[in-house]
Short mmCIF file of C-alpha atoms and ligand atoms in Angstrom, two decimals:
data_model
loop_
_atom_site.label_atom_id
_atom_site.label_comp_id
_atom_site.label_asym_id
_atom_site.label_seq_id
_atom_site.Cartn_x
_atom_site.Cartn_y
_atom_site.Cartn_z
CA MET W 1 -177.05 285.15 55.45
CA ARG W 2 -176.23 287.23 58.54
CA THR W 3 -177.25 286.88 62.15
CA GLN W 4 -176.01 288.08 65.51
CA VAL W 5 -175.73 284.65 67.15
CA ALA W 6 -175.31 281.42 65.17
CA ILE W 7 -176.38 278.45 67.27
CA ILE W 8 -175.05 274.99 66.43
CA GLY W 9 -177.47 272.27 67.60
CA GLY W 10 -181.24 272.35 67.97
CA GLY W 11 -181.48 270.31 71.19
CA PRO W 12 -182.70 271.80 74.46
CA SER W 13 -179.64 274.10 74.94
CA GLY W 14 -179.72 275.56 71.45
CA LEU W 15 -183.50 276.08 71.37
CA LEU W 16 -183.64 277.64 74.85
CA LEU W 17 -180.78 280.03 74.07
CA SER W 18 -182.33 280.99 70.73
CA GLN W 19 -185.70 281.62 72.35
CA LEU W 20 -184.25 283.84 75.13
CA LEU W 21 -182.07 285.81 72.70
CA MET W 22 -184.93 286.40 70.27
CA ARG W 23 -187.14 287.67 73.07
CA ALA W 24 -184.37 290.12 73.96
CA GLY W 25 -184.34 291.37 70.37
CA ILE W 26 -181.15 289.54 69.34
CA SER W 27 -181.22 287.63 66.05
CA THR W 28 -180.29 283.93 65.86
CA VAL W 29 -180.00 281.11 63.35
CA VAL W 30 -180.09 277.51 64.60
CA LEU W 31 -178.38 274.72 62.63
CA GLU W 32 -179.44 271.17 63.51
CA ARG W 33 -177.98 268.07 61.90
CA GLN W 34 -180.99 265.84 62.46
CA THR W 35 -184.66 266.14 61.51
CA ARG W 36 -187.04 267.76 63.96
CA ASP W 37 -188.82 264.43 64.52
CA TYR W 38 -185.55 262.81 65.48
CA VAL W 39 -184.79 265.50 68.07
CA LEU W 40 -188.34 265.32 69.45
CA GLY W 41 -188.23 261.53 69.65
CA ARG W 42 -185.13 261.25 71.84
CA ILE W 43 -186.15 259.97 75.28
CA ARG W 44 -183.70 261.40 77.78
CA ALA W 45 -184.04 263.57 80.87
CA GLY W 46 -187.05 263.56 83.14
CA VAL W 47 -186.32 265.73 86.16
CA LEU W 48 -186.11 269.53 86.16
CA GLU W 49 -184.67 271.76 88.87
CA ARG W 50 -186.47 274.97 89.81
CA GLY W 51 -183.79 276.96 87.94
CA ALA W 52 -184.56 275.12 84.69
CA VAL W 53 -188.30 275.56 85.22
CA GLU W 54 -187.80 279.29 85.75
CA MET W 55 -185.71 279.52 82.58
CA LEU W 56 -188.50 277.92 80.59
CA HIS W 57 -190.97 280.44 82.03
CA ARG W 58 -188.60 283.29 81.16
CA ALA W 59 -188.42 281.92 77.64
CA GLY W 60 -192.22 282.13 77.44
CA CYS W 61 -192.76 278.39 77.24
CA GLY W 62 -193.77 277.37 80.72
CA ALA W 63 -197.55 277.16 80.36
CA ARG W 64 -197.84 273.41 79.68
CA LEU W 65 -195.03 272.68 82.11
CA ALA W 66 -196.99 274.52 84.82
CA ARG W 67 -200.08 272.42 84.01
CA GLU W 68 -198.54 269.00 83.40
CA GLY W 69 -195.24 269.00 85.34
CA ILE W 70 -195.41 266.95 88.54
CA ALA W 71 -193.77 268.40 91.66
CA HIS W 72 -191.71 265.87 93.61
CA GLU W 73 -190.85 266.90 97.14
CA GLY W 74 -188.58 263.95 97.81
CA CYS W 75 -187.16 260.71 96.45
CA ASN W 76 -186.54 257.19 97.75
CA LEU W 77 -183.33 255.25 98.12
CA SER W 78 -183.52 251.50 98.35
CA THR W 79 -180.76 249.37 99.88
CA VAL W 80 -180.45 245.76 101.00
CA ASN W 81 -181.55 247.02 104.41
CA GLY W 82 -184.77 248.59 103.18
CA MET W 83 -185.95 251.82 101.64
CA PHE W 84 -185.79 255.37 103.00
CA ARG W 85 -186.91 258.75 101.73
CA VAL W 86 -185.09 262.06 101.48
CA ASP W 87 -187.61 264.84 101.97
CA PHE W 88 -186.39 267.75 99.83
CA GLN W 89 -189.10 270.06 101.06
CA ALA W 90 -188.35 269.42 104.74
CA ARG W 91 -184.58 269.55 104.30
CA VAL W 92 -184.11 272.52 101.95
CA GLY W 93 -187.58 273.85 101.17
CA GLU W 94 -187.33 272.86 97.48
CA ALA W 95 -188.84 270.39 95.03
CA VAL W 96 -188.05 269.16 91.52
CA THR W 97 -190.46 268.85 88.60
CA VAL W 98 -190.97 265.68 86.63
CA TYR W 99 -191.42 266.75 82.98
CA GLY W 100 -189.77 264.91 80.09
CA GLN W 101 -187.07 266.34 77.85
CA THR W 102 -189.28 265.44 74.90
CA GLU W 103 -191.95 267.78 76.30
CA VAL W 104 -189.36 270.52 76.90
CA THR W 105 -188.10 270.37 73.32
CA GLN W 106 -191.65 270.22 71.97
CA ASP W 107 -192.58 273.38 73.93
CA LEU W 108 -189.40 275.12 72.82
CA TYR W 109 -190.00 274.27 69.15
CA ALA W 110 -193.59 275.54 69.43
CA ALA W 111 -192.38 278.82 70.97
CA GLN W 112 -189.64 279.18 68.36
CA ASP W 113 -192.15 278.58 65.54
CA ALA W 114 -194.47 281.22 67.00
CA ALA W 115 -191.57 283.69 67.22
CA GLY W 116 -190.59 283.05 63.58
CA ALA W 117 -187.24 281.52 64.45
CA VAL W 118 -184.83 280.49 61.70
CA ILE W 119 -183.97 276.83 62.29
CA PHE W 120 -182.38 274.70 59.59
CA HIS W 121 -182.71 270.96 60.08
CA GLU W 122 -180.58 268.39 58.31
CA ALA W 123 -177.76 270.93 58.13
CA LEU W 124 -174.72 268.82 57.26
CA ASN W 125 -170.96 269.32 57.49
CA VAL W 126 -171.28 272.35 59.74
CA ALA W 127 -167.87 274.05 60.11
CA LEU W 128 -166.84 277.08 62.17
CA HIS W 129 -164.44 279.71 60.81
CA ASP W 130 -162.41 282.72 62.02
CA LEU W 131 -163.40 282.16 65.64
CA GLU W 132 -160.53 284.24 66.96
CA GLY W 133 -161.28 287.28 64.80
CA SER W 134 -164.14 289.78 65.05
CA ALA W 135 -166.12 288.32 62.14
CA PRO W 136 -166.69 284.58 62.62
CA TRP W 137 -168.77 282.58 60.14
CA VAL W 138 -170.33 279.19 59.77
CA SER W 139 -170.53 277.00 56.68
CA TYR W 140 -172.89 274.07 56.18
CA GLU W 141 -174.58 272.02 53.50
CA LYS W 142 -178.26 271.41 53.03
CA ASP W 143 -179.95 269.56 50.18
CA GLY W 144 -176.59 269.33 48.42
CA GLN W 145 -175.99 273.10 48.48
CA SER W 146 -173.31 274.98 50.43
CA HIS W 147 -174.32 277.90 52.63
CA ARG W 148 -172.57 280.57 54.71
CA ILE W 149 -173.77 282.44 57.78
CA ASP W 150 -171.87 285.51 58.99
CA CYS W 151 -172.34 286.30 62.65
CA ASP W 152 -170.98 288.06 65.73
CA TYR W 153 -170.95 285.07 68.05
CA ILE W 154 -171.33 281.29 67.85
CA ALA W 155 -172.95 279.14 70.54
CA GLY W 156 -171.81 275.50 70.39
CA CYS W 157 -174.92 273.66 71.62
CA ASP W 158 -174.31 270.51 69.58
CA GLY W 159 -173.98 267.91 72.31
CA PHE W 160 -171.15 265.56 73.18
CA HIS W 161 -170.62 264.33 69.60
CA GLY W 162 -170.85 267.77 67.97
CA ILE W 163 -168.19 269.71 66.09
CA SER W 164 -168.06 272.87 68.22
CA ARG W 165 -165.75 271.51 70.89
CA GLN W 166 -163.50 269.99 68.19
CA SER W 167 -163.21 273.46 66.63
CA ILE W 168 -161.04 274.58 69.55
CA PRO W 169 -157.44 273.60 68.70
CA ALA W 170 -156.64 270.29 70.41
CA GLU W 171 -153.46 271.67 72.00
CA LYS W 172 -155.49 274.43 73.67
CA ARG W 173 -158.08 272.04 75.14
CA THR W 174 -158.01 270.24 78.47
CA GLU W 175 -160.43 267.38 78.97
CA TYR W 176 -161.24 265.98 82.39
CA GLU W 177 -162.87 262.59 82.16
CA ARG W 178 -164.05 259.53 84.04
CA VAL W 179 -165.62 256.68 82.10
CA TYR W 180 -167.65 254.24 84.21
CA PRO W 181 -167.45 250.50 83.50
CA PHE W 182 -171.22 250.06 82.95
CA GLY W 183 -174.21 251.56 81.21
CA TRP W 184 -177.92 252.12 81.85
CA LEU W 185 -180.52 250.12 80.00
CA GLY W 186 -183.63 252.32 79.90
CA VAL W 187 -187.22 251.35 79.14
CA LEU W 188 -190.22 253.60 78.59
CA SER W 189 -193.61 251.93 79.01
CA ARG W 190 -197.26 252.92 79.02
CA THR W 191 -197.81 251.78 82.57
CA ALA W 192 -198.59 253.50 85.86
CA PRO W 193 -195.39 254.44 87.75
CA ALA W 194 -194.27 251.89 90.34
CA ALA W 195 -194.29 254.46 93.14
CA GLU W 196 -195.34 258.06 93.71
CA GLU W 197 -191.73 259.26 93.78
CA LEU W 198 -188.51 258.08 92.16
CA ILE W 199 -186.74 255.05 93.62
CA TYR W 200 -182.94 254.87 93.30
CA ALA W 201 -181.92 251.33 94.20
CA ASN W 202 -178.55 250.02 95.31
CA HIS W 203 -178.69 246.25 94.87
CA PRO W 204 -176.10 243.44 94.78
CA ARG W 205 -177.22 242.71 91.17
CA GLY W 206 -176.62 246.34 90.21
CA PHE W 207 -178.30 249.73 90.28
CA ALA W 208 -181.94 250.26 89.29
CA LEU W 209 -184.09 253.38 88.97
CA ALA W 210 -187.88 253.65 88.87
CA SER W 211 -188.86 256.97 87.31
CA MET W 212 -191.82 258.32 85.38
CA ARG W 213 -193.03 260.88 82.89
CA ASN W 214 -196.70 261.17 83.91
CA PRO W 215 -199.40 259.07 85.64
CA THR W 216 -199.59 256.67 82.71
CA LEU W 217 -196.02 256.66 81.45
CA SER W 218 -193.10 255.11 83.34
CA ARG W 219 -189.37 255.20 82.82
CA TYR W 220 -187.10 252.55 84.31
CA TYR W 221 -183.37 251.91 84.18
CA ILE W 222 -181.07 249.08 85.22
CA GLN W 223 -177.28 249.03 85.33
CA VAL W 224 -175.87 246.68 82.67
CA PRO W 225 -172.37 245.74 81.52
CA LEU W 226 -171.10 247.84 78.61
CA SER W 227 -170.86 244.67 76.52
CA ASP W 228 -174.68 244.21 76.59
CA ASN W 229 -176.82 245.33 73.68
CA VAL W 230 -180.50 246.20 73.52
CA GLU W 231 -181.34 243.23 71.27
CA GLY W 232 -180.14 240.90 74.02
CA TRP W 233 -182.73 242.26 76.45
CA SER W 234 -186.31 241.08 75.84
CA ASP W 235 -189.06 242.99 77.63
CA HIS W 236 -189.59 239.97 79.84
CA ALA W 237 -185.92 239.80 80.83
CA PHE W 238 -185.89 243.52 81.58
CA TRP W 239 -188.93 243.46 83.88
CA ASP W 240 -187.64 240.36 85.58
CA GLU W 241 -184.27 241.94 86.34
CA LEU W 242 -185.77 245.29 87.35
CA LYS W 243 -188.12 243.61 89.82
CA ARG W 244 -185.28 241.71 91.43
CA ARG W 245 -183.48 245.00 92.16
CA LEU W 246 -186.47 246.99 93.49
CA PRO W 247 -188.00 246.52 96.97
CA ALA W 248 -190.13 243.35 97.00
CA ASP W 249 -193.44 245.09 97.78
CA VAL W 250 -192.91 247.57 94.94
CA ALA W 251 -191.92 244.79 92.54
CA GLU W 252 -194.98 242.71 93.45
CA SER W 253 -197.51 245.44 92.85
CA MET W 254 -195.95 247.21 89.87
CA GLU W 255 -197.54 247.23 86.44
CA THR W 256 -195.51 246.00 83.48
CA GLY W 257 -196.16 246.24 79.76
CA PRO W 258 -194.49 246.41 76.36
CA ALA W 259 -191.43 248.66 76.09
CA ILE W 260 -192.17 251.57 73.77
CA GLU W 261 -188.53 252.62 73.86
CA LYS W 262 -185.47 250.71 74.94
CA SER W 263 -181.88 251.97 74.80
CA ILE W 264 -178.50 251.66 76.50
CA ALA W 265 -176.57 254.76 77.55
CA PRO W 266 -172.94 254.61 78.67
CA LEU W 267 -172.02 256.57 81.82
CA ARG W 268 -169.37 259.24 81.73
CA SER W 269 -168.19 262.32 83.61
CA PHE W 270 -166.50 264.83 81.28
CA VAL W 271 -165.59 268.51 81.24
CA ALA W 272 -163.77 270.31 78.41
CA GLU W 273 -162.02 273.60 78.97
CA PRO W 274 -161.90 276.34 77.86
CA LEU W 275 -165.62 276.98 77.43
CA ARG W 276 -164.80 280.01 75.31
CA TRP W 277 -162.57 280.20 72.28
CA GLY W 278 -162.62 283.68 70.75
CA ARG W 279 -166.22 284.16 69.70
CA LEU W 280 -167.26 280.54 70.23
CA PHE W 281 -168.95 279.49 73.48
CA LEU W 282 -169.58 275.86 74.45
CA VAL W 283 -172.92 275.12 76.12
CA GLY W 284 -174.51 271.99 77.64
CA ASP W 285 -173.42 268.51 76.60
CA ALA W 286 -170.99 270.03 74.05
CA ALA W 287 -168.88 271.11 77.04
CA HIS W 288 -169.66 268.50 79.67
CA ILE W 289 -171.33 265.18 80.37
CA VAL W 290 -172.52 263.84 83.71
CA PRO W 291 -173.70 260.30 84.46
CA PRO W 292 -177.51 260.45 84.65
CA THR W 293 -177.60 259.29 88.28
CA GLY W 294 -177.97 262.82 89.64
CA ALA W 295 -180.46 263.95 86.92
CA LYS W 296 -178.21 266.91 86.19
CA GLY W 297 -177.43 266.98 82.43
CA LEU W 298 -180.37 268.97 81.14
CA ASN W 299 -180.37 271.14 84.24
CA LEU W 300 -176.72 272.06 83.71
CA ALA W 301 -177.47 272.86 80.09
CA ALA W 302 -180.15 275.28 81.33
CA SER W 303 -177.78 277.04 83.75
CA ASP W 304 -175.09 277.34 81.04
CA VAL W 305 -177.72 278.96 78.82
CA HIS W 306 -178.61 281.36 81.63
CA TYR W 307 -174.98 282.50 82.02
CA LEU W 308 -174.37 282.75 78.27
CA PHE W 309 -177.61 284.63 77.70
CA GLU W 310 -176.55 287.21 80.29
CA ALA W 311 -173.07 287.49 78.76
CA LEU W 312 -174.39 287.92 75.20
CA GLN W 313 -177.01 290.41 76.29
CA GLY W 314 -174.27 292.47 77.98
CA ALA W 315 -172.01 292.31 74.93
CA ILE W 316 -174.66 292.93 72.28
CA LEU W 317 -177.17 295.24 73.94
CA GLU W 318 -174.86 297.14 76.30
CA ARG W 319 -171.62 296.86 74.32
CA ASP W 320 -169.95 295.46 77.45
CA ASP W 321 -167.43 292.94 76.12
CA ALA W 322 -166.23 292.19 79.65
CA ALA W 323 -169.57 290.44 80.20
CA LEU W 324 -168.33 287.69 77.87
CA ASP W 325 -165.41 286.96 80.19
CA GLN W 326 -167.89 286.10 82.92
CA TYR W 327 -169.46 283.17 81.08
CA ALA W 328 -166.82 280.47 81.63
CA PRO W 329 -166.00 281.12 85.32
CA ARG W 330 -169.67 281.39 86.30
CA ALA W 331 -170.71 278.30 84.33
CA LEU W 332 -167.73 276.19 85.44
CA LYS W 333 -168.38 276.75 89.11
CA ARG W 334 -171.82 275.23 88.76
CA ILE W 335 -170.66 272.54 86.31
CA TRP W 336 -168.10 271.19 88.79
CA GLY W 337 -170.71 271.23 91.53
CA ALA W 338 -172.95 269.00 89.43
CA MET W 339 -169.94 266.86 88.38
CA ARG W 340 -169.16 266.14 92.01
CA PHE W 341 -172.75 265.31 92.89
CA SER W 342 -173.36 263.06 89.87
CA TRP W 343 -170.08 261.24 90.48
CA TRP W 344 -171.00 260.74 94.15
CA MET W 345 -174.51 259.47 93.40
CA THR W 346 -173.03 257.12 90.81
CA SER W 347 -170.35 255.87 93.24
CA ILE W 348 -172.72 255.06 96.08
CA LEU W 349 -175.45 253.40 94.01
CA HIS W 350 -173.75 251.15 91.43
CA ARG W 351 -171.95 247.82 91.62
CA PHE W 352 -168.48 248.31 90.19
CA PRO W 353 -166.71 245.35 88.57
CA GLY W 354 -164.19 244.05 91.07
CA GLN W 355 -165.78 245.95 93.95
CA SER W 356 -164.01 244.76 97.11
CA ASP W 357 -165.64 244.00 100.46
CA PHE W 358 -164.05 247.23 101.70
CA ASP W 359 -165.64 249.25 98.86
CA GLN W 360 -168.91 247.55 99.65
CA LYS W 361 -168.78 248.52 103.33
CA ILE W 362 -167.96 252.13 102.44
CA GLN W 363 -170.97 252.23 100.10
CA GLU W 364 -173.22 250.85 102.82
CA SER W 365 -171.84 253.39 105.29
CA GLU W 366 -172.49 256.27 102.85
CA LEU W 367 -176.09 255.14 102.45
CA LEU W 368 -176.52 254.71 106.20
CA GLN W 369 -175.26 258.26 106.77
CA LEU W 370 -177.72 259.51 104.19
CA GLU W 371 -180.50 257.61 105.89
CA THR W 372 -179.70 258.73 109.43
CA LEU W 373 -177.87 262.07 109.32
CA GLU W 374 -179.98 265.14 108.70
CA SER W 375 -176.92 267.10 107.55
CA ALA W 376 -176.15 264.45 104.90
CA GLN W 377 -179.74 264.70 103.68
CA VAL W 378 -179.52 268.49 103.54
CA THR W 379 -176.42 268.26 101.32
CA MET W 380 -178.02 265.63 99.10
CA ALA W 381 -181.32 267.51 98.83
CA ARG W 382 -179.55 270.82 98.11
CA ASN W 383 -177.59 269.24 95.26
CA TYR W 384 -180.46 267.16 93.86
CA THR W 385 -182.90 270.07 93.75
CA GLY W 386 -180.17 272.26 92.26
CA LEU W 387 -177.28 274.41 93.41
CA PRO W 388 -178.06 278.14 93.13
CA TYR W 389 -177.39 279.91 89.80
P1 FAD K 1 -178.21 267.48 73.06
O1 FAD K 1 -179.50 267.15 73.66
O2 FAD K 1 -177.24 266.38 72.78
O3 FAD K 1 -178.49 268.28 71.74
C1 FAD K 1 -177.46 268.59 70.80
C2 FAD K 1 -178.06 268.74 69.43
O4 FAD K 1 -177.03 269.09 68.50
C3 FAD K 1 -178.69 267.44 68.92
O5 FAD K 1 -179.98 267.68 68.49
C4 FAD K 1 -177.75 267.01 67.78
O6 FAD K 1 -178.45 266.34 66.76
C5 FAD K 1 -177.19 268.33 67.32
N1 FAD K 1 -175.87 268.20 66.65
C6 FAD K 1 -174.88 267.36 66.98
N2 FAD K 1 -173.84 267.53 66.15
C7 FAD K 1 -174.20 268.50 65.26
C8 FAD K 1 -173.55 269.10 64.16
N3 FAD K 1 -172.31 268.74 63.79
N4 FAD K 1 -174.21 270.06 63.48
C9 FAD K 1 -175.47 270.44 63.85
N5 FAD K 1 -176.12 269.88 64.89
C10 FAD K 1 -175.50 268.93 65.59
N6 FAD K 1 -180.49 265.30 82.34
C11 FAD K 1 -181.22 265.80 83.38
O7 FAD K 1 -181.08 267.00 83.68
N7 FAD K 1 -182.12 265.03 84.09
C12 FAD K 1 -182.31 263.72 83.78
O8 FAD K 1 -183.17 263.09 84.41
C13 FAD K 1 -181.52 263.14 82.72
N8 FAD K 1 -181.67 261.85 82.38
C14 FAD K 1 -180.98 261.37 81.30
C15 FAD K 1 -181.16 260.04 80.95
C16 FAD K 1 -180.48 259.51 79.86
C17 FAD K 1 -180.69 258.07 79.52
C18 FAD K 1 -179.59 260.33 79.09
C19 FAD K 1 -178.85 259.77 77.89
C20 FAD K 1 -179.41 261.65 79.43
C21 FAD K 1 -180.09 262.18 80.53
N9 FAD K 1 -179.93 263.50 80.91
C22 FAD K 1 -180.61 263.99 81.98
C23 FAD K 1 -179.00 264.37 80.17
C24 FAD K 1 -179.70 265.30 79.15
O9 FAD K 1 -180.50 264.54 78.29
C25 FAD K 1 -178.65 266.09 78.33
O10 FAD K 1 -177.75 266.70 79.23
C26 FAD K 1 -179.28 267.15 77.43
O11 FAD K 1 -179.90 266.55 76.32
C27 FAD K 1 -178.24 268.14 76.91
O12 FAD K 1 -178.83 269.02 75.99
P2 FAD K 1 -177.98 269.72 74.85
O13 FAD K 1 -178.93 270.55 74.06
O14 FAD K 1 -176.79 270.38 75.45
O15 FAD K 1 -177.41 268.51 73.98
C1 PHB K 2 -185.54 259.83 83.96
O1 PHB K 2 -186.71 259.87 84.33
O2 PHB K 2 -185.23 259.61 82.78
C2 PHB K 2 -184.45 260.02 84.95
C3 PHB K 2 -184.78 260.40 86.24
C4 PHB K 2 -183.76 260.57 87.18
C5 PHB K 2 -182.46 260.33 86.82
C6 PHB K 2 -182.12 259.95 85.53
C7 PHB K 2 -183.13 259.79 84.59
O3 PHB K 2 -181.48 260.47 87.75
#
């Protein structure tokens, strides 16, 4: 089989890139290790920046998002001293859109189906070959048979645990990493959201977040030690702990119900360089991970796709190979911007093991500045709603 761009990974990055390329008349093949149902069932991101929303419109799959996405013009931060709101609209004239990653992938799969995309699920043992030459190829196995795809370029969209990043020789890779000493226990429930906008809570018992997917579906998170496992957290224990960390009036009036999904995610900041190795380009979580505190992961994946789409269009449609050199520097600038913001949000909102009284005072002072200084709110709102592409 032959294609112009082989895409490894059928998550949001891979599907969005495939959809944009196909609309530009460039052929793609997507290889996904899991089943489609598995990809569609993964409950992850919930907040989209305007840039990501615009990308989905450009990809021709923004109709349902325009109908069902909920604009949020601010968010709340809760501290021991009370709750305050950062008004994104007033500070930077922007908003974010609440629309689940599951909905995004569903819309992308529907658009890809309509466009006649070639997507192979349950593609196993994917391996990348001759990346440094002019004729790279991909091998994989499906239903016990070996297959080969010849291509011009390969997009590594296979997430943090994928093989694309590992295909760059270890001695040529630099990895920048911070692993945080806690995780997030997340619960999805068919209940009305606790508040109209998100609440990020700094609490002596640990961080908590009240989020949502739509008016009848809520998403909540609490900081937990990495040694905890999901089985150890009954629904009752979860709600009890969440309520203790949210403002009392919110906790009193909030609706609770059975968890329809419950999972623990570790928190990590990570960037791998280079993003390009010959004809391979790393995109999204394959290249970088941010802690979810800033709601940046999926949004960064969308901006990577934007830069790579422009680079590939230049190289393939205009025969301008120099366009490919632009991908990494453009993407990295934005990636490090989101790294800094996610790290900062994580640092000011969580309880770190061994946190000293000094650390505690600094955290309180950061939150007080955010509450009282307009310039601090402008910076926060600018970053939360998305740095420019
Ligand atoms: P992935 O979604 O990981 O997709 C990669 C795909 O590649 C997967 O389908 C995988 O099965 C496939 N794959 C892996 N290995 C192989 C292989 N060897 N061969 C073939 N296929 C392979 N981001 C936000 O922007 N906002 C949020 O509010 C937010 N909240 C989050 C909350 C949680 C709890 C978590 C865990 C993440 C959150 N994120 C958020 C991050 C966001 O979900 C990710 O950044 C996003 O999924 C990245 O998309 P991706 O396509 O690059 O990678
Ligand atoms: C979510 O709704 O899943 C969500 C929202 C905001 C975050 C992280 C996750 O910062």
